[in-house]
Coordinates of C-alpha atoms and ligand atoms in Angstrom, one line a residue:
M1 CA 5.1 21.6 -24.4
K2 CA 4.9 24.2 -21.6
D3 CA 8.6 25.0 -21.0
C4 CA 10.1 24.1 -24.4
V5 CA 11.8 27.1 -25.8
F6 CA 10.8 26.4 -29.4
C7 CA 7.2 25.8 -28.4
R8 CA 7.3 29.1 -26.6
I9 CA 8.7 30.8 -29.8
A10 CA 5.8 29.2 -31.8
R11 CA 3.3 30.5 -29.2
R12 CA 5.0 34.0 -29.5
E13 CA 5.9 33.9 -25.8
I14 CA 9.6 34.4 -26.7
P15 CA 10.6 36.8 -29.5
A16 CA 12.4 35.5 -32.5
K17 CA 13.2 36.7 -36.0
I18 CA 10.5 34.7 -37.9
V19 CA 11.3 33.9 -41.5
S20 CA 8.3 32.0 -42.6
E21 CA 5.3 30.1 -41.2
T22 CA 2.7 27.6 -42.2
D23 CA 0.0 25.8 -40.3
R24 CA 2.5 23.2 -39.2
I25 CA 5.9 24.8 -39.4
L26 CA 7.8 27.8 -38.1
A27 CA 11.1 29.1 -39.4
F28 CA 13.2 31.6 -37.5
R29 CA 16.8 32.8 -37.3
D30 CA 19.1 31.1 -34.9
L31 CA 20.0 33.1 -31.9
N32 CA 23.7 32.1 -32.2
P33 CA 24.2 32.0 -36.0
Q34 CA 27.0 29.8 -37.3
A35 CA 26.9 31.1 -40.8
P36 CA 25.6 34.3 -42.6
T37 CA 22.3 32.4 -43.1
H38 CA 21.3 30.3 -40.2
V39 CA 17.6 29.5 -40.0
L40 CA 15.9 26.9 -37.8
L41 CA 12.8 25.1 -39.1
V42 CA 10.6 23.5 -36.5
P43 CA 7.3 21.7 -36.4
K44 CA 4.7 23.5 -34.3
E45 CA 3.9 20.1 -32.8
H46 CA 6.3 19.2 -30.0
V47 CA 8.5 16.2 -31.0
A48 CA 11.6 15.9 -28.9
S49 CA 14.0 14.5 -31.5
V50 CA 14.2 12.5 -34.7
N51 CA 14.2 9.4 -32.5
D52 CA 10.6 10.3 -31.5
L53 CA 9.3 10.8 -35.0
A54 CA 6.6 8.3 -36.2
P55 CA 5.6 7.2 -39.7
A56 CA 2.7 9.7 -39.3
H57 CA 5.2 12.5 -39.3
A58 CA 6.5 11.7 -42.8
G59 CA 4.6 14.5 -44.4
L60 CA 5.7 16.9 -41.8
V61 CA 9.4 16.0 -42.3
G62 CA 8.9 16.5 -46.0
E63 CA 7.4 19.9 -45.4
L64 CA 10.4 20.9 -43.3
V65 CA 12.8 20.0 -46.1
L66 CA 10.8 21.7 -48.8
A67 CA 10.4 24.8 -46.7
A68 CA 14.1 24.9 -46.2
R69 CA 14.6 24.7 -49.9
E70 CA 12.3 27.7 -50.4
I71 CA 14.1 29.7 -47.7
A72 CA 17.5 28.8 -49.2
A73 CA 16.3 30.2 -52.5
A74 CA 14.9 33.4 -50.8
E75 CA 18.2 33.8 -49.0
G76 CA 20.2 33.5 -52.2
V77 CA 22.2 30.4 -51.2
S78 CA 20.6 27.8 -53.4
E79 CA 23.4 27.9 -56.0
S80 CA 26.4 28.5 -53.7
G81 CA 25.4 25.6 -51.5
Y82 CA 23.9 25.2 -48.1
R83 CA 23.7 22.6 -45.4
L84 CA 20.7 21.1 -43.7
V85 CA 21.5 19.6 -40.3
L86 CA 19.4 17.5 -37.8
N87 CA 21.4 17.0 -34.6
V88 CA 19.9 13.9 -32.9
G89 CA 20.8 13.5 -29.2
A90 CA 23.2 15.3 -26.9
G91 CA 26.2 13.3 -28.3
A92 CA 25.5 14.8 -31.8
G93 CA 25.2 18.3 -30.4
Q94 CA 21.4 18.5 -29.9
S95 CA 20.8 21.1 -27.1
V96 CA 17.1 21.9 -27.6
F97 CA 14.9 18.9 -27.5
H98 CA 12.3 19.9 -30.0
V99 CA 13.0 18.7 -33.5
H100 CA 14.7 21.4 -35.6
L101 CA 16.3 21.5 -39.0
H102 CA 19.3 23.8 -39.3
L103 CA 19.6 25.6 -42.6
L104 CA 23.1 27.0 -42.9
G105 CA 24.4 28.9 -45.9
G106 CA 26.5 31.9 -47.1
R107 CA 29.9 30.4 -46.5
N108 CA 31.8 27.2 -47.3
F109 CA 31.5 24.2 -45.1
G110 CA 34.1 21.6 -44.3
W111 CA 33.6 17.8 -44.3
P112 CA 33.5 15.8 -42.1
P113 CA 31.6 18.1 -39.7
G114 CA 33.1 18.6 -36.2
Ligands
DGP201 P1 21.0 22.2 -31.5 O1 22.3 22.4 -30.9 O2 21.0 21.4 -32.8 O3 20.0 21.7 -30.5 O4 20.5 23.6 -31.9 C1 19.8 24.5 -31.1 C2 19.9 25.9 -31.7 O5 18.9 26.7 -31.1 C3 21.2 26.6 -31.4 O6 21.9 26.8 -32.6 C4 20.8 27.9 -30.7 C5 19.4 28.0 -31.0 N1 18.6 28.6 -29.9 C6 18.5 28.2 -28.7 N2 17.7 29.0 -28.0 C7 17.2 29.8 -28.9 C8 16.2 30.9 -28.8 O7 15.7 31.2 -27.7 N3 16.0 31.6 -29.9 C9 16.5 31.3 -31.1 N4 16.2 32.0 -32.1 N5 17.4 30.3 -31.2 C10 17.7 29.6 -30.1

């Protein structure tokens, strides 16, 4: 989508610290990190939120989670623990309306989340 910030990062129109990339996924460091490791994993296809995912996206969602697992291992947080977060809708804190999986690690996390 033309003005979507994550589509623009995927098109390399906006710089980002890219962590990994496949044909369908891009992972890059969050601009405003909330933990020592804070990586965003996005599909290159524009999908506004989890509410807009279709059954055809099942494989893509699986790829996002498996890519997060690989990045967690590379970042050295697999054993200490990490959090995967999908904020869905403004009420849950979603501010960028392009599906993104947060990978947060490198510190302890409280529960319930704020
Ligand atoms: P959320 O609140 O779940 O929609 O998370 C959006 C995240 O995106 C937030 O943690 C900050 C990050 N973010 C917003 N704009 C940019 C950007 O231009 N570059 C990068 N790397 N991250 C961004």
